[in-house]
């Protein structure tokens, strides 16, 4: 494969993580804890396969009729009193958000967990516009203080010890030195409450866009998103066009399913459905509710007959946590918002295929991801379709495409395959694969005689 900057950076980051025992221990510990929780969470289902089938069917239905559902959702959202802004890409979305900030003279924004805002790097834009942005989710808030990239999929980029958090709060926010864990919680809660109460605008993501009621469904365990969006006078929601489900009735399927796979619980503690801004007589809630609906490359995925199914993802992160590659290199190594098998499928189409195609090769194709996906996405097959797409579109080097052609010819003919002896075959394997196989792995060697030859001799 051609070595581009993204590929080179990915490989370098992977090598750093693999050769760092502390990092390896942290990844294994976090994933093992998660696996145990998910196992417990799934115990609530007698017939999990039926539930997964139903969830997959509903999400596929929406993706296959996306135009109809988007219009239905928009109509209902508008009649609830909300405003919709359509954005073709990240730049359009950020431009529109900057206009809202300017018009309303916003100086402080509280933001709660949102993958899509990470996808479009919104925080940096807001910072450049001179707005103070505070992440209200505690883990994100600590990561923000540390200047780390936020990660909402699979394992966190970094797990901070109490001492590290206390040090961060002391150096960045002037808290007393050496706070205990209880004092850390008290300090953080007080600090965030003050910021939430004084912010003019909130920005949140969402888990589902509910078409038949024009509603926004958000599920969480700590009520942070609920508090974040209740107080500021403007609420901005940033969502991808693929987050739709047909009906509110489907939430009794999707909410427990997501909670089981994401956090290993039968259902999360706080589940909110937002249908419009604050109405007359209501005490809390935003006066203005704006939804930015983003395509940002999703249409490129939708165009692909096979890979389209990846848009049915509900963002549980389960495929990442079972992936042997992800388990070894961790989430941050991917350098992308969406990581693990699902990220490897959609990122090349959502960004630049040539630059991110290497992610589709970062898989052993073991199929564990397919086995665990709550909406039955055939992830490992889609990774193969991505590789096929790369070859068809000429995103491989001339040497590579010649080797593939030669191999296809040889592998389709028993006679050709047996023609060279094993020594010659091993020389060919060494010559053609040494570079891509890497220095860390041993190249396989062929046996002196093939199975076919041995069988013939036995007869
Ligand atoms: S592809 Fe499936 S397992 Fe992976 S994050 Fe999406 S829903 Fe979860």
Coordinates of C-alpha atoms and ligand atoms in Angstrom, one line a residue:
X1 CA 0.0 0.0 0.0
X2 CA 1.2 3.5 -0.8
X3 CA 2.5 5.3 2.3
X4 CA 0.7 8.6 2.8
X5 CA 0.9 10.9 5.8
X6 CA -2.2 9.5 7.5
X7 CA -1.0 6.0 7.1
X8 CA 2.5 6.8 8.4
X9 CA 1.1 8.6 11.4
X10 CA -1.3 5.7 12.2
X11 CA 1.6 3.2 12.0
X12 CA 3.8 5.4 14.2
X13 CA 1.1 5.9 16.8
X14 CA 0.3 2.1 16.8
X15 CA 4.0 1.2 17.4
X16 CA 4.2 3.7 20.3
X17 CA 1.1 2.2 22.0
X18 CA 2.2 -1.5 21.3
X19 CA 5.6 -0.9 22.8
X20 CA 4.2 0.9 25.9
X21 CA 3.4 -1.8 28.6
X22 CA 1.6 0.8 30.7
X23 CA -0.7 1.8 27.9
X24 CA -1.3 -1.9 27.0
X25 CA -2.3 -2.6 30.6
X26 CA -4.7 0.4 30.6
X27 CA -6.4 -0.7 27.4
X28 CA -6.8 -4.3 28.5
X29 CA -8.1 -3.3 31.9
X30 CA -10.7 -0.8 30.4
X31 CA -11.8 -3.3 27.7
X32 CA -12.1 -6.2 30.1
X33 CA -14.2 -4.1 32.5
X34 CA -16.4 -3.1 29.6
X35 CA -16.8 -6.6 28.3
X36 CA -17.9 -7.9 31.7
X37 CA -20.5 -5.0 32.1
X38 CA -21.9 -5.7 28.6
X39 CA -22.2 -9.4 29.3
X40 CA -24.3 -8.6 32.4
X41 CA -26.3 -6.0 30.5
X42 CA -27.3 -8.4 27.7
X43 CA -28.6 -10.9 30.3
X44 CA -31.9 -9.0 30.2
X45 CA -32.7 -10.5 26.8
X46 CA -34.2 -13.9 26.3
X47 CA -34.1 -13.7 22.6
X48 CA -31.3 -11.2 21.8
X49 CA -31.0 -12.4 18.1
X50 CA -34.7 -11.4 17.5
X51 CA -34.1 -8.0 19.1
X52 CA -31.0 -7.4 17.0
X53 CA -32.8 -8.4 13.9
X54 CA -35.6 -6.0 14.6
X55 CA -33.3 -3.1 15.3
X56 CA -31.3 -3.8 12.1
X57 CA -34.5 -4.0 10.1
X58 CA -35.7 -0.6 11.4
X59 CA -32.4 1.2 10.9
X60 CA -32.1 -0.3 7.4
X61 CA -35.6 0.8 6.5
X62 CA -34.7 4.4 7.5
X63 CA -31.4 4.4 5.6
X64 CA -33.0 3.0 2.5
X65 CA -35.7 5.6 2.6
X66 CA -33.6 8.4 4.1
X67 CA -35.1 11.2 1.9
X68 CA -38.6 10.4 3.0
X69 CA -37.8 10.2 6.7
X70 CA -35.6 13.3 6.7
X71 CA -38.5 15.3 5.3
X72 CA -41.0 13.8 7.7
X73 CA -38.7 14.5 10.6
X74 CA -38.0 18.1 9.5
X75 CA -41.8 18.9 9.1
X76 CA -42.5 17.6 12.6
X77 CA -39.5 19.3 14.2
X78 CA -40.5 22.7 12.6
X79 CA -44.1 22.3 13.7
X80 CA -42.8 21.8 17.3
X81 CA -41.2 25.2 17.1
X82 CA -37.6 24.2 16.3
X83 CA -35.4 25.5 13.5
X84 CA -33.4 23.3 11.2
X85 CA -30.1 24.2 9.4
X86 CA -28.9 21.8 6.8
X87 CA -25.2 21.6 6.3
X88 CA -23.5 19.8 3.4
X89 CA -20.2 19.6 5.2
X90 CA -18.2 20.7 8.2
X91 CA -17.4 24.1 6.9
X92 CA -21.0 24.9 6.1
X93 CA -22.1 23.8 9.6
X94 CA -19.4 25.8 11.3
X95 CA -20.2 28.9 9.2
X96 CA -23.9 28.7 10.3
X97 CA -23.0 28.1 13.9
X98 CA -20.7 31.2 13.9
X99 CA -23.6 33.3 12.4
X100 CA -25.8 32.2 15.4
X101 CA -23.1 33.1 17.8
X102 CA -22.5 36.5 16.3
X103 CA -26.2 37.3 16.0
X104 CA -26.9 36.5 19.7
X105 CA -23.6 37.8 21.0
X106 CA -22.7 34.5 22.6
X107 CA -19.6 34.6 24.9
X108 CA -20.0 31.3 26.8
X109 CA -21.2 27.9 25.6
X110 CA -21.6 24.7 27.6
X111 CA -21.3 21.6 25.6
X112 CA -22.2 18.0 26.4
X113 CA -21.0 14.8 24.7
X114 CA -21.2 15.0 21.0
X115 CA -19.4 12.8 18.4
X116 CA -20.5 14.9 15.5
X117 CA -19.1 18.2 16.9
X118 CA -15.8 16.3 17.4
X119 CA -16.1 15.1 13.7
X120 CA -16.3 18.7 12.5
X121 CA -13.7 20.0 15.1
X122 CA -16.2 22.6 16.4
X123 CA -14.4 23.4 19.6
X124 CA -11.5 24.9 17.8
X125 CA -13.8 27.0 15.6
X126 CA -15.6 28.3 18.7
X127 CA -12.3 29.1 20.4
X128 CA -11.1 31.0 17.4
X129 CA -14.3 33.0 17.5
X130 CA -13.4 34.1 21.0
X131 CA -16.1 32.0 22.7
X132 CA -15.5 30.2 26.0
X133 CA -16.5 26.5 25.5
X134 CA -16.8 24.2 28.5
X135 CA -17.3 20.5 28.2
X136 CA -19.9 19.6 30.9
X137 CA -19.4 15.8 30.9
X138 CA -16.9 15.3 33.7
X139 CA -14.5 12.9 31.7
X140 CA -14.6 15.3 28.8
X141 CA -14.0 18.3 31.1
X142 CA -10.9 16.7 32.5
X143 CA -9.7 15.7 29.0
X144 CA -10.4 19.3 27.8
X145 CA -8.3 20.7 30.8
X146 CA -5.5 18.3 29.8
X147 CA -5.7 19.4 26.2
X148 CA -6.5 15.9 25.1
X149 CA -8.6 14.9 22.1
X150 CA -12.1 13.8 23.3
X151 CA -13.1 10.3 22.6
X152 CA -16.7 9.0 22.8
X153 CA -16.2 5.6 21.2
X154 CA -14.8 2.5 22.9
X155 CA -12.1 3.0 25.5
X156 CA -11.2 6.6 26.6
X157 CA -7.9 7.9 25.2
X158 CA -6.5 8.2 28.6
X159 CA -7.6 7.2 32.2
X160 CA -6.6 9.8 34.7
X161 CA -5.6 9.0 38.3
X162 CA -7.1 11.0 41.2
X163 CA -3.7 12.6 41.7
X164 CA -3.5 13.7 38.0
X165 CA -7.0 15.2 38.1
X166 CA -6.2 17.0 41.4
X167 CA -3.0 18.4 39.8
X168 CA -5.0 19.6 36.7
X169 CA -7.6 21.3 38.8
X170 CA -4.9 23.0 40.8
X171 CA -2.8 24.2 37.9
X172 CA -5.5 25.1 35.5
X173 CA -8.3 26.3 37.8
X174 CA -6.6 27.3 41.0
X175 CA -8.1 24.6 43.2
X176 CA -6.3 23.7 46.4
X177 CA -3.5 21.2 46.1
X178 CA -3.9 17.4 46.6
X179 CA -7.8 17.3 46.6
X180 CA -9.3 14.0 47.6
X181 CA -11.7 12.2 45.2
X182 CA -14.7 13.6 47.1
X183 CA -13.2 17.1 47.0
X184 CA -12.5 16.7 43.3
X185 CA -16.2 15.8 42.7
X186 CA -17.4 18.8 44.8
X187 CA -15.0 21.2 43.1
X188 CA -15.9 20.0 39.6
X189 CA -19.6 20.0 40.2
X190 CA -19.6 23.5 41.7
X191 CA -17.4 24.8 38.8
X192 CA -19.5 23.2 36.1
X193 CA -22.9 24.3 37.7
X194 CA -21.7 27.9 37.7
X195 CA -20.7 27.7 34.0
X196 CA -23.9 26.0 33.0
X197 CA -26.0 28.5 34.8
X198 CA -24.2 31.5 33.2
X199 CA -23.9 30.1 29.6
X200 CA -26.0 31.8 26.9
X201 CA -26.0 28.7 24.7
X202 CA -25.7 24.9 25.0
X203 CA -24.5 22.5 22.4
X204 CA -25.4 18.9 22.6
X205 CA -25.4 15.8 20.3
X206 CA -28.1 13.3 20.3
X207 CA -28.6 9.5 20.1
X208 CA -31.6 9.4 17.8
X209 CA -33.7 11.7 15.7
X210 CA -37.3 10.5 16.1
X211 CA -39.1 10.9 12.8
X212 CA -42.8 10.7 13.6
X213 CA -42.7 13.2 16.5
X214 CA -39.8 15.4 15.2
X215 CA -38.1 14.7 18.5
X216 CA -34.5 14.5 19.7
X217 CA -33.7 11.5 21.9
X218 CA -30.8 11.7 24.3
X219 CA -29.8 8.9 26.7
X220 CA -27.2 9.3 29.6
X221 CA -26.5 8.1 33.1
X222 CA -25.5 11.3 34.9
X223 CA -28.1 13.9 33.8
X224 CA -25.3 16.2 32.6
X225 CA -26.8 16.6 29.1
X226 CA -30.2 17.2 30.6
X227 CA -28.9 20.0 32.9
X228 CA -26.7 21.4 30.2
X229 CA -29.6 21.9 27.8
X230 CA -32.2 23.0 30.3
X231 CA -30.7 26.3 31.5
X232 CA -29.1 28.3 28.6
X233 CA -31.6 30.3 26.5
X234 CA -30.4 28.8 23.2
X235 CA -30.0 25.1 22.6
X236 CA -28.1 23.9 19.5
X237 CA -28.1 20.3 18.6
X238 CA -25.6 18.9 16.0
X239 CA -26.6 15.6 14.4
X240 CA -25.8 13.5 11.4
X241 CA -28.5 12.7 8.9
X242 CA -28.1 9.0 9.7
X243 CA -29.3 9.2 13.3
X244 CA -33.0 8.8 12.4
X245 CA -35.3 6.1 13.7
X246 CA -38.9 5.9 12.4
X247 CA -41.0 6.3 15.5
X248 CA -41.1 7.1 19.2
X249 CA -42.4 3.6 19.8
X250 CA -39.0 2.3 18.6
X251 CA -37.3 3.9 21.6
X252 CA -38.4 1.0 23.8
X253 CA -36.2 -1.2 21.5
X254 CA -33.3 1.2 20.9
X255 CA -32.7 2.7 24.3
X256 CA -32.3 -0.5 26.2
X257 CA -30.3 -2.0 23.3
X258 CA -27.9 0.9 23.2
X259 CA -27.6 1.0 27.0
X260 CA -26.8 -2.8 27.2
X261 CA -24.1 -2.6 24.5
X262 CA -22.6 0.7 25.5
X263 CA -22.6 0.7 29.3
X264 CA -23.8 -2.8 30.2
X265 CA -27.0 -1.7 31.8
X266 CA -30.7 -2.6 31.1
X267 CA -31.4 1.0 30.5
X268 CA -29.6 4.3 31.3
X269 CA -30.9 6.5 34.2
X270 CA -31.8 9.6 32.2
X271 CA -33.7 9.5 28.9
X272 CA -34.8 12.7 27.4
X273 CA -37.0 13.4 24.4
X274 CA -36.9 17.1 23.3
X275 CA -39.8 18.3 21.2
X276 CA -39.4 22.0 20.6
X277 CA -38.3 24.9 22.8
X278 CA -39.8 25.9 26.1
X279 CA -43.5 26.4 25.9
X280 CA -45.6 28.9 27.8
X281 CA -45.9 28.0 31.5
X282 CA -42.8 25.7 31.4
X283 CA -40.1 26.7 33.9
X284 CA -37.0 25.3 32.3
X285 CA -35.8 24.7 28.7
X286 CA -34.3 26.8 25.9
X287 CA -36.2 29.6 24.4
X288 CA -34.8 28.7 21.0
X289 CA -34.0 25.2 19.7
X290 CA -31.8 24.9 16.6
X291 CA -30.8 21.6 15.0
X292 CA -27.9 21.5 12.6
X293 CA -28.3 18.5 10.4
X294 CA -25.0 17.4 8.8
X295 CA -24.2 15.3 5.8
X296 CA -20.4 15.7 5.8
X297 CA -19.7 12.7 3.7
X298 CA -22.6 10.4 4.8
X299 CA -24.0 10.7 1.2
X300 CA -20.8 9.2 -0.1
X301 CA -21.4 6.2 2.1
X302 CA -25.0 6.1 1.1
X303 CA -23.9 5.9 -2.6
X304 CA -22.2 2.6 -1.9
X305 CA -24.6 -0.3 -2.4
X306 CA -22.9 -2.5 0.2
X307 CA -21.2 -0.1 2.6
X308 CA -24.5 1.9 2.9
X309 CA -25.5 -0.5 5.7
X310 CA -22.8 1.0 7.9
X311 CA -25.0 4.1 8.3
X312 CA -27.4 1.9 10.4
X313 CA -24.8 2.1 13.2
X314 CA -26.2 3.3 16.6
X315 CA -22.8 4.2 18.0
X316 CA -22.5 1.7 20.8
X317 CA -18.8 1.1 20.4
X318 CA -19.1 -2.7 20.9
X319 CA -17.4 -3.6 17.6
X320 CA -14.3 -1.5 18.6
X321 CA -14.1 -3.2 22.0
X322 CA -14.0 -6.7 20.6
X323 CA -11.6 -5.9 17.7
X324 CA -8.2 -7.5 18.2
X325 CA -6.5 -4.6 16.4
X326 CA -8.3 -2.0 18.4
X327 CA -7.5 -4.0 21.6
X328 CA -3.8 -3.7 20.7
X329 CA -3.5 -0.1 19.5
X330 CA -6.4 1.6 21.4
X331 CA -8.8 4.3 20.1
X332 CA -6.5 7.3 19.9
X333 CA -4.2 5.5 17.4
X334 CA -6.8 5.8 14.7
X335 CA -6.6 9.6 14.8
X336 CA -10.2 9.8 13.7
X337 CA -13.5 10.5 15.5
X338 CA -15.0 7.1 14.5
X339 CA -12.7 4.2 15.4
X340 CA -12.5 0.5 15.3
X341 CA -14.2 -1.5 12.5
X342 CA -17.1 0.9 11.9
X343 CA -14.7 3.9 11.8
X344 CA -12.5 2.0 9.3
X345 CA -15.5 1.5 7.0
X346 CA -17.0 5.0 7.1
X347 CA -14.0 7.3 7.6
X348 CA -12.5 6.8 4.1
X349 CA -15.8 7.8 2.4
X350 CA -16.5 10.6 4.8
X351 CA -13.1 12.1 4.5
X352 CA -10.6 11.3 1.7
X353 CA -10.7 7.7 0.6
X354 CA -7.1 7.6 -0.6
X355 CA -5.7 9.1 2.6
X356 CA -7.8 6.9 5.0
X357 CA -8.0 3.6 3.1
X358 CA -5.3 2.1 5.3
X359 CA -7.9 1.8 8.1
X360 CA -9.8 -0.8 6.1
X361 CA -6.7 -2.9 6.2
X362 CA -6.3 -2.5 10.0
X363 CA -8.3 -5.7 10.6
X364 CA -7.7 -9.4 10.9
X365 CA -11.2 -10.0 9.4
X366 CA -11.9 -12.3 12.3
X367 CA -15.6 -11.4 12.3
X368 CA -15.9 -10.7 16.0
X369 CA -17.3 -7.3 15.2
X370 CA -20.2 -8.8 13.1
X371 CA -21.0 -11.2 15.9
X372 CA -21.4 -8.5 18.5
X373 CA -23.1 -5.6 16.5
X374 CA -26.6 -4.9 17.8
X375 CA -27.9 -4.0 14.4
X376 CA -26.2 -6.8 12.6
X377 CA -23.9 -4.8 10.3
X378 CA -21.7 -7.3 8.4
X379 CA -18.6 -5.3 9.3
X380 CA -15.9 -7.6 8.2
X381 CA -17.5 -8.0 4.8
X382 CA -17.8 -4.2 4.4
X383 CA -14.1 -3.9 5.2
X384 CA -13.4 -6.3 2.3
X385 CA -15.7 -4.2 0.1
X386 CA -13.7 -1.1 1.0
X387 CA -10.5 -2.9 0.0
X388 CA -12.1 -3.9 -3.2
X389 CA -13.2 -0.3 -3.8
X390 CA -9.6 0.8 -3.3
X391 CA -8.3 -1.6 -6.0
X392 CA -11.1 -0.7 -8.4
X393 CA -10.6 3.0 -8.0
X394 CA -6.8 2.7 -8.5
X395 CA -5.9 3.7 -5.0
X396 CA -3.1 1.1 -4.9
X397 CA 0.4 1.3 -6.3
X398 CA 1.2 -0.2 -9.8
X399 CA 3.3 -2.9 -8.2
X400 CA 0.6 -3.8 -5.8
X401 CA -2.1 -4.0 -8.5
X402 CA 0.3 -6.2 -10.7
X403 CA 0.9 -8.5 -7.7
X404 CA -2.9 -8.8 -7.0
X405 CA -3.5 -9.6 -10.7
X406 CA -0.7 -12.2 -10.7
X407 CA -2.0 -13.7 -7.5
X408 CA -5.5 -13.9 -8.8
X409 CA -4.3 -15.7 -11.8
X410 CA -2.1 -18.1 -9.9
X411 CA -4.7 -18.8 -7.2
X412 CA -7.3 -19.7 -9.7
X413 CA -5.2 -22.4 -11.3
X414 CA -4.0 -25.5 -9.5
X415 CA -1.5 -26.2 -12.2
X416 CA 0.1 -22.7 -12.0
X417 CA 0.1 -22.8 -8.2
X418 CA 2.0 -26.1 -8.1
X419 CA 4.4 -25.2 -10.9
X420 CA 7.1 -23.4 -8.8
X421 CA 8.7 -25.4 -6.0
X422 CA 8.3 -24.2 -2.4
X423 CA 11.7 -22.4 -2.4
X424 CA 10.7 -20.3 -5.3
X425 CA 7.3 -19.6 -3.7
X426 CA 9.0 -18.5 -0.5
X427 CA 11.3 -16.2 -2.4
X428 CA 8.3 -14.6 -4.1
X429 CA 6.5 -14.2 -0.7
X430 CA 9.5 -12.6 0.8
X431 CA 10.0 -10.3 -2.2
X432 CA 6.4 -9.2 -2.5
X433 CA 5.3 -9.0 1.1
X434 CA 8.3 -8.2 3.2
X435 CA 7.7 -4.4 3.3
X436 CA 3.9 -4.5 3.9
X437 CA 4.2 -7.4 6.4
X438 CA 6.4 -5.3 8.6
X439 CA 9.5 -6.1 10.8
X440 CA 7.4 -7.2 13.8
X441 CA 5.9 -10.3 12.2
X442 CA 7.3 -13.5 10.8
X443 CA 6.4 -14.2 7.2
X444 CA 4.8 -17.6 6.7
X445 CA 6.6 -20.1 4.6
X446 CA 5.0 -22.6 2.3
X447 CA 5.4 -26.4 3.0
X448 CA 7.8 -28.3 0.6
X449 CA 4.7 -30.0 -0.9
X450 CA 1.2 -28.7 -1.2
X451 CA -1.8 -30.6 0.3
X452 CA -2.9 -31.4 -3.2
X453 CA 0.5 -33.0 -4.1
X454 CA 0.5 -35.0 -0.9
X455 CA -3.0 -36.3 -1.5
X456 CA -2.1 -37.4 -5.0
X457 CA 1.0 -39.3 -3.8
X458 CA -1.1 -41.1 -1.2
X459 CA -3.6 -42.4 -3.8
Ligands
LIG1 S1 -21.2 -0.9 14.0 FE1 -22.5 -2.0 15.4 S2 -21.2 -2.6 17.1 FE2 -20.1 -1.0 15.9 S3 -20.6 0.9 17.0 FE3 -22.1 0.7 15.3 S4 -23.8 -0.4 16.2 FE4 -22.1 -0.6 17.7

